[in-house]
């Protein structure tokens, strides 16, 4: 049996993630069957599940990667900029169309909810750190606790993602994001 290098394993893993991302975007979480994942990734079920164990783990890895990328944007530019990126580059985030399915799973499957929250913790932490830094620097409104500002921004983000995932028109959303930024800035 030939030995496969770590670089080759990582390349295959990334190919699986990219193909799966497209499959989830096109078919949703439930519709992304093993057969469809095989077709989308060009890999066998054995190869897919060798790297990720099961469909849920594969899906959560995509969520983890996106949360990590979004956390980098948050640290540099804030959560509203993440939403602007979603608006400007929907092709980078098209798998978020599964958001409505995720919401249902979060409500009905405590095990999945715990795993999802673990994947999203890096983004939550980045938002919290950015808001605390803005408060310290006098750029964040100070009439409400930072925790409430974070809850507000996360609620807007949830609605924003759901709106995009549902295919609603995006005209005017830049101005809505301007209003969100204005709502959290210190006057």
Coordinates of C-alpha atoms in Angstrom, one line a residue:
X1 CA 0.0 0.0 0.0
X2 CA 1.5 3.3 -1.0
X3 CA 2.3 5.9 1.6
X4 CA 0.4 9.2 1.0
X5 CA 2.1 12.4 2.1
X6 CA 0.6 14.8 4.6
X7 CA 0.4 17.4 1.8
X8 CA -1.5 15.1 -0.4
X9 CA -3.9 14.2 2.5
X10 CA -4.5 17.9 3.2
X11 CA -5.1 18.6 -0.5
X12 CA -7.7 15.8 -0.7
X13 CA -9.3 17.1 2.5
X14 CA -9.6 20.6 1.1
X15 CA -11.1 19.2 -2.2
X16 CA -13.7 17.4 -0.1
X17 CA -14.5 20.5 1.9
X18 CA -14.8 22.7 -1.3
X19 CA -17.0 20.1 -3.1
X20 CA -19.2 19.6 0.0
X21 CA -19.6 23.3 0.5
X22 CA -21.1 23.5 -3.0
X23 CA -23.3 20.4 -2.5
X24 CA -24.7 21.8 0.8
X25 CA -25.3 25.2 -1.0
X26 CA -27.2 23.5 -3.8
X27 CA -29.1 20.8 -2.0
X28 CA -29.3 21.9 1.6
X29 CA -28.1 19.9 4.6
X30 CA -30.7 17.1 4.3
X31 CA -30.5 17.0 0.5
X32 CA -26.7 16.6 0.5
X33 CA -26.9 12.9 0.4
X34 CA -23.8 10.7 0.5
X35 CA -24.2 10.0 -3.2
X36 CA -24.4 13.8 -3.9
X37 CA -21.4 14.4 -1.7
X38 CA -19.5 11.8 -3.7
X39 CA -20.4 13.4 -7.0
X40 CA -19.7 16.9 -5.7
X41 CA -16.3 16.1 -4.3
X42 CA -15.2 13.5 -6.8
X43 CA -14.3 11.2 -3.8
X44 CA -15.7 7.9 -2.6
X45 CA -17.8 7.7 0.5
X46 CA -14.8 5.9 2.1
X47 CA -12.5 8.8 1.4
X48 CA -15.0 11.4 2.6
X49 CA -15.7 9.7 5.8
X50 CA -12.0 8.8 6.4
X51 CA -11.4 12.5 6.7
X52 CA -14.5 13.6 8.4
X53 CA -16.2 10.6 10.0
X54 CA -19.8 11.6 9.0
X55 CA -21.8 14.2 7.2
X56 CA -22.4 16.2 10.3
X57 CA -18.7 16.5 11.0
X58 CA -18.0 17.5 7.4
X59 CA -20.7 20.2 7.7
X60 CA -19.4 21.4 11.0
X61 CA -15.9 21.7 9.6
X62 CA -17.2 24.0 6.9
X63 CA -18.9 26.0 9.6
X64 CA -15.7 26.1 11.7
X65 CA -13.6 27.3 8.7
X66 CA -16.1 30.1 7.9
X67 CA -16.4 31.1 11.5
X68 CA -12.6 31.4 11.7
X69 CA -12.4 33.5 8.5
X70 CA -15.2 35.7 9.8
X71 CA -13.5 36.1 13.1
X72 CA -10.4 37.5 11.3
X73 CA -12.7 40.1 9.6
X74 CA -14.4 40.9 12.9
X75 CA -11.1 41.4 14.6
X76 CA -9.9 43.8 11.9
X77 CA -13.1 45.5 10.8
X78 CA -16.1 44.4 12.9
X79 CA -19.2 42.2 12.5
X80 CA -21.0 44.6 10.2
X81 CA -18.1 44.1 7.7
X82 CA -18.7 40.4 7.8
X83 CA -22.3 41.1 6.8
X84 CA -21.0 43.4 4.0
X85 CA -18.8 40.6 2.8
X86 CA -21.8 38.3 2.7
X87 CA -23.6 40.9 0.6
X88 CA -20.7 41.6 -1.8
X89 CA -19.5 38.0 -2.2
X90 CA -22.5 35.6 -1.8
X91 CA -20.6 32.9 -3.8
X92 CA -18.1 32.6 -0.8
X93 CA -21.0 32.0 1.6
X94 CA -23.6 30.2 -0.5
X95 CA -23.6 27.2 1.8
X96 CA -25.3 29.5 4.3
X97 CA -28.5 28.8 2.4
X98 CA -28.7 25.8 4.8
X99 CA -29.2 28.3 7.6
X100 CA -33.0 27.6 7.8
X101 CA -32.3 23.9 8.2
X102 CA -29.6 24.7 10.8
X103 CA -32.1 26.8 12.8
X104 CA -34.5 23.9 13.0
X105 CA -31.6 21.5 14.0
X106 CA -30.5 24.0 16.7
X107 CA -34.0 24.0 18.1
X108 CA -34.6 20.2 18.0
X109 CA -31.2 18.5 18.4
X110 CA -29.3 19.4 21.5
X111 CA -26.2 17.4 20.5
X112 CA -26.0 19.3 17.2
X113 CA -26.6 22.6 18.9
X114 CA -23.7 22.0 21.2
X115 CA -21.4 21.1 18.3
X116 CA -22.5 24.1 16.3
X117 CA -22.0 26.4 19.2
X118 CA -18.5 25.0 19.7
X119 CA -17.7 25.8 16.0
X120 CA -19.1 29.3 16.3
X121 CA -17.4 30.1 19.6
X122 CA -14.3 31.6 17.8
X123 CA -16.6 34.1 16.0
X124 CA -18.5 35.0 19.2
X125 CA -15.2 35.6 21.0
X126 CA -13.9 37.8 18.2
X127 CA -17.1 39.9 18.3
X128 CA -16.9 40.2 22.1
X129 CA -13.2 41.3 21.9
X130 CA -13.8 43.8 19.2
X131 CA -16.7 45.4 21.1
X132 CA -14.8 45.5 24.3
X133 CA -11.9 47.2 22.5
X134 CA -14.3 49.7 20.9
X135 CA -15.9 50.5 24.3
X136 CA -12.4 51.0 25.8
X137 CA -11.5 53.4 23.0
X138 CA -14.7 55.3 23.3
X139 CA -16.2 54.3 19.9
X140 CA -19.0 52.1 21.3
X141 CA -22.2 53.5 22.8
X142 CA -22.0 53.3 26.5
X143 CA -25.7 53.5 27.5
X144 CA -26.2 49.7 27.2
X145 CA -23.8 46.9 28.3
X146 CA -21.5 45.4 25.7
X147 CA -23.3 42.1 26.0
X148 CA -26.5 43.7 24.8
X149 CA -24.7 45.3 21.8
X150 CA -23.3 41.9 21.0
X151 CA -26.7 40.3 21.2
X152 CA -28.1 43.1 19.0
X153 CA -25.4 42.5 16.3
X154 CA -25.8 38.8 16.4
X155 CA -29.5 39.1 16.1
X156 CA -29.1 41.3 13.1
X157 CA -26.5 38.9 11.6
X158 CA -29.0 36.0 12.0
X159 CA -31.7 37.9 10.3
X160 CA -29.3 39.1 7.6
X161 CA -28.1 35.6 6.8
X162 CA -31.7 34.2 6.8
X163 CA -32.8 37.0 4.5
X164 CA -29.9 36.3 2.1
X165 CA -30.5 32.5 2.3
X166 CA -34.2 33.0 1.5
X167 CA -33.3 34.8 -1.7
X168 CA -34.8 38.1 -0.8
X169 CA -33.7 41.1 -2.8
X170 CA -30.5 42.7 -1.5
X171 CA -31.2 46.2 -2.7
X172 CA -30.9 48.7 0.2
X173 CA -29.1 46.3 2.6
X174 CA -25.9 48.4 2.5
X175 CA -28.0 51.3 3.9
X176 CA -29.4 49.0 6.5
X177 CA -25.9 48.0 7.6
X178 CA -25.0 51.7 7.8
X179 CA -27.9 52.1 10.2
X180 CA -26.7 49.1 12.3
X181 CA -23.3 50.7 12.5
X182 CA -24.8 54.0 13.5
X183 CA -26.9 52.3 16.2
X184 CA -23.9 50.9 18.0
X185 CA -21.5 53.8 17.7
X186 CA -21.0 56.3 20.5
X187 CA -22.7 59.6 19.5

